[in-house]
Amino acid sequence: MTRPIAVITGGAGFLGSHLCDRLLSEGYRVLCVDNLITGRRANIAHLEGEEHFEFIRHDITRPLHLDGPIDCVLHFASPASPRDYLELPIQTLKVGSLGTHNSLGLAKAKGARFLLASTSETYGDPLVHPQPETYWGNVNPVGPRGVYDEAKRFAEAMTMAYHRYHGLETRIVRIFNTYGPRMRGHDGRVVPSFIQQALAGEPLTVFGDGSQTRSFCYVSDLVDGIYRLLCSSVTTPVNIGNPREMTVLEFAQKILELTGSSSEISHRELPVDDPKIRQPDITKARRELGWEPTVELDHGLRETIHYFRHQRDAVPALEESR
Ligand code: UDP
């Protein structure tokens, strides 16, 4: 049997590595491309040596030439946490622009299907709530988050241009806040930060008064939505995320409850342009993909807390190793 072949850029990252697992289990051969700036070899250590898995260390902002057929290219390479893209602003802009162009070029050369990892950040600090795909967003192009938001907006435009002009088979997923095992402990995002702080007995750093909202999706639900989108014929963007919305303060209290921690809550300055509200409208995913999230927040968080507990106990010094 010949296996379909998938290229996943950012395949050693949090989402990319879970996608590698899913596509392998669906019978694909997986070529995982990563420059390991924010991805980690540890995320794919369990796959190395697998017959149908290959790791290629490459920076996708430079062209990638691969021999043989390829059936799909999934472009997941990018710094993705606010802390990362503030520390790596030029790389973030380059991977969203040049990296998307190179990934599209690879897909076009191979006649492959292309799937872009886009983001709820394309909606910026939204003035419409919840956010449907038809909303064009409220993004500050020159603010600190602009490097990520505009790179992803450019990536969407480029993807649609390849679709319209070259007839490439393309898919765009707009990913909302997602959490689970293999997040980097120190990427500064709220889920790993609060869990690590709670486990260490340190104060939970709530930015601002904590009244801003987010809606958290467990990684297995997200990957299932992405796989359904890849297999579908939907060429316009689709939101994938969990509509259960809560304030950051409520989220901090939930982490304290589930970890049994007696950490205090301490407030810090709210980052510039931090979106005040965020909730996906998933009507389109329900209708077009028959998808909706199934993992309860408490369950997903317990799995994630378990992962971070294990990281702390087993390999604290290696946690950030690449
Ligand atoms: N946040 C917080 N404390 C932290 C990290 C984040 O209060 O230590 C807040 C942040 O201001 C934002 C929300 O949690 O309102 C989600 O932040 P995250 O960095 O996870 O991702 P974002 O949704 O902003 O991309």
XYZ file of C-alpha atoms in Angstrom, residues 52-230:
179
model
C 7.074 6.432 8.282
C 8.382 9.488 10.096
C 11.258 11.741 9.079
C 12.613 14.892 10.717
C 14.117 17.560 8.466
C 15.850 20.465 10.200
C 15.155 23.415 7.950
C 14.133 27.058 8.196
C 11.055 27.374 5.982
C 11.741 31.072 5.365
C 14.187 29.607 2.843
C 12.981 27.464 -0.084
C 12.571 23.754 0.561
C 13.157 21.239 -2.212
C 12.106 17.665 -1.574
C 12.305 14.674 -3.898
C 9.306 12.521 -4.724
C 5.575 13.023 -4.400
C 3.859 14.968 -1.632
C 0.112 14.897 -1.038
C -0.324 17.682 1.468
C 1.593 20.513 3.079
C 0.462 21.800 6.471
C 2.106 25.098 7.377
C 2.327 25.321 11.170
C 5.745 26.931 11.580
C 5.652 30.184 13.566
C 6.404 31.554 16.994
C 2.911 31.495 18.482
C 2.930 32.889 21.982
C 2.886 36.652 22.565
C 6.196 36.420 24.452
C 7.808 34.499 21.584
C 6.668 36.774 18.839
C 7.701 39.853 20.798
C 11.176 38.332 21.209
C 11.303 37.124 17.594
C 9.448 39.838 15.657
C 11.377 39.599 12.393
C 11.349 35.775 12.351
C 7.592 35.891 13.017
C 7.003 38.220 10.068
C 9.312 36.167 7.854
C 7.777 32.781 8.602
C 4.262 34.135 8.041
C 5.253 35.756 4.731
C 8.305 34.076 3.174
C 7.601 30.803 4.986
C 4.036 30.725 3.706
C 5.230 31.563 0.189
C 7.792 28.741 0.267
C 5.272 26.259 1.687
C 2.747 27.227 -0.981
C 5.455 26.908 -3.625
C 6.263 23.406 -2.428
C 2.565 22.454 -2.516
C 2.178 23.906 -6.000
C 5.273 22.109 -7.342
C 3.923 18.799 -6.015
C 0.234 19.354 -6.794
C -0.364 18.921 -3.062
C -3.197 20.172 -0.868
C -2.159 23.067 1.389
C -3.438 23.853 4.878
C -2.549 27.102 6.640
C -2.503 27.444 10.415
C -4.049 30.863 10.904
C -5.276 32.357 14.142
C -7.966 34.156 16.088
C -5.423 36.997 16.210
C -6.573 37.895 12.696
C -9.608 39.360 14.526
C -7.320 41.524 16.719
C -9.133 43.146 19.662
C -12.569 42.220 18.312
C -15.559 44.540 18.158
C -17.875 41.656 17.234
C -18.584 38.891 19.742
C -18.378 35.916 19.360
C -16.204 36.074 16.236
C -17.561 34.543 13.017
C -15.274 33.978 10.016
C -17.035 36.813 8.179
C -15.673 39.393 10.672
C -12.690 41.289 9.219
C -11.170 42.143 12.550
C -9.742 45.068 14.497
C -5.967 44.778 14.287
C -3.357 47.384 15.178
C -0.753 46.861 12.433
C 1.965 48.884 14.171
C 1.494 47.589 17.728
C 3.732 44.891 19.239
C 1.295 42.085 18.300
C 1.100 43.386 14.722
C 4.091 41.224 13.728
C 2.047 38.075 14.317
C -1.411 39.338 13.384
C -0.364 40.911 10.114
C 1.930 38.027 9.166
C -1.018 35.662 9.534
C -3.361 38.000 7.673
C -0.810 38.210 4.860
C -0.496 34.399 4.953
C -4.271 34.063 4.497
C -4.213 36.507 1.564
C -1.305 34.647 -0.036
C -3.051 31.317 0.420
C -6.229 32.606 -1.247
C -4.139 34.071 -4.103
C -2.559 30.647 -4.760
C -6.003 29.128 -4.639
C -7.565 31.643 -7.019
C -4.640 32.230 -9.371
C -2.987 28.794 -9.455
C -6.022 26.682 -8.607
C -4.190 25.202 -5.617
C -6.294 23.139 -3.195
C -6.107 25.208 -0.007
C -7.569 25.184 3.504
C -7.312 27.843 6.243
C -7.922 27.115 9.915
C -8.250 29.983 12.380
C -7.023 28.519 15.634
C -8.278 29.884 18.950
C -6.484 29.433 22.292
C -5.447 25.800 22.566
C -3.764 23.966 25.434
C -2.422 20.559 26.314
C 0.729 18.500 26.810
C 3.881 19.665 24.948
C 3.260 23.372 25.421
C 6.541 24.961 26.412
C 6.596 25.719 30.098
C 8.143 29.129 29.614
C 6.451 30.410 26.486
C 4.621 32.960 28.631
C 1.127 31.865 27.672
C -1.513 31.799 30.329
C -2.022 28.014 30.533
C 1.593 26.872 31.081
C 2.361 29.991 33.158
C -0.470 29.501 35.648
C 0.081 25.736 35.905
C 3.827 26.085 36.479
C 3.298 28.877 38.988
C 0.640 26.886 40.861
C 2.838 23.778 40.997
C 5.795 25.817 42.260
C 3.700 27.592 44.897
C 4.469 30.928 43.265
C 1.908 33.695 42.712
C -0.248 33.398 39.598
C 0.502 36.452 37.446
C -2.852 37.804 36.260
C -2.342 40.574 33.718
C -4.565 43.611 34.274
C -7.634 43.033 36.435
C -8.190 39.612 34.814
C -11.572 40.576 33.344
C -10.384 39.880 29.791
C -11.784 36.634 28.426
C -10.451 33.643 26.511
C -11.986 30.327 25.401
C -9.733 27.288 25.747
C -9.728 24.260 23.446
C -8.010 20.972 24.278
C -5.390 19.926 21.746
C -7.031 16.615 20.709
C -10.260 18.459 19.833
C -8.322 21.010 17.826
C -6.351 18.398 15.897
C -9.573 16.560 15.100
C -11.082 19.752 13.675
C -7.973 20.376 11.586
C -7.964 16.838 10.222
C -11.628 17.143 9.261
C -10.906 20.448 7.530
C -7.972 18.926 5.642
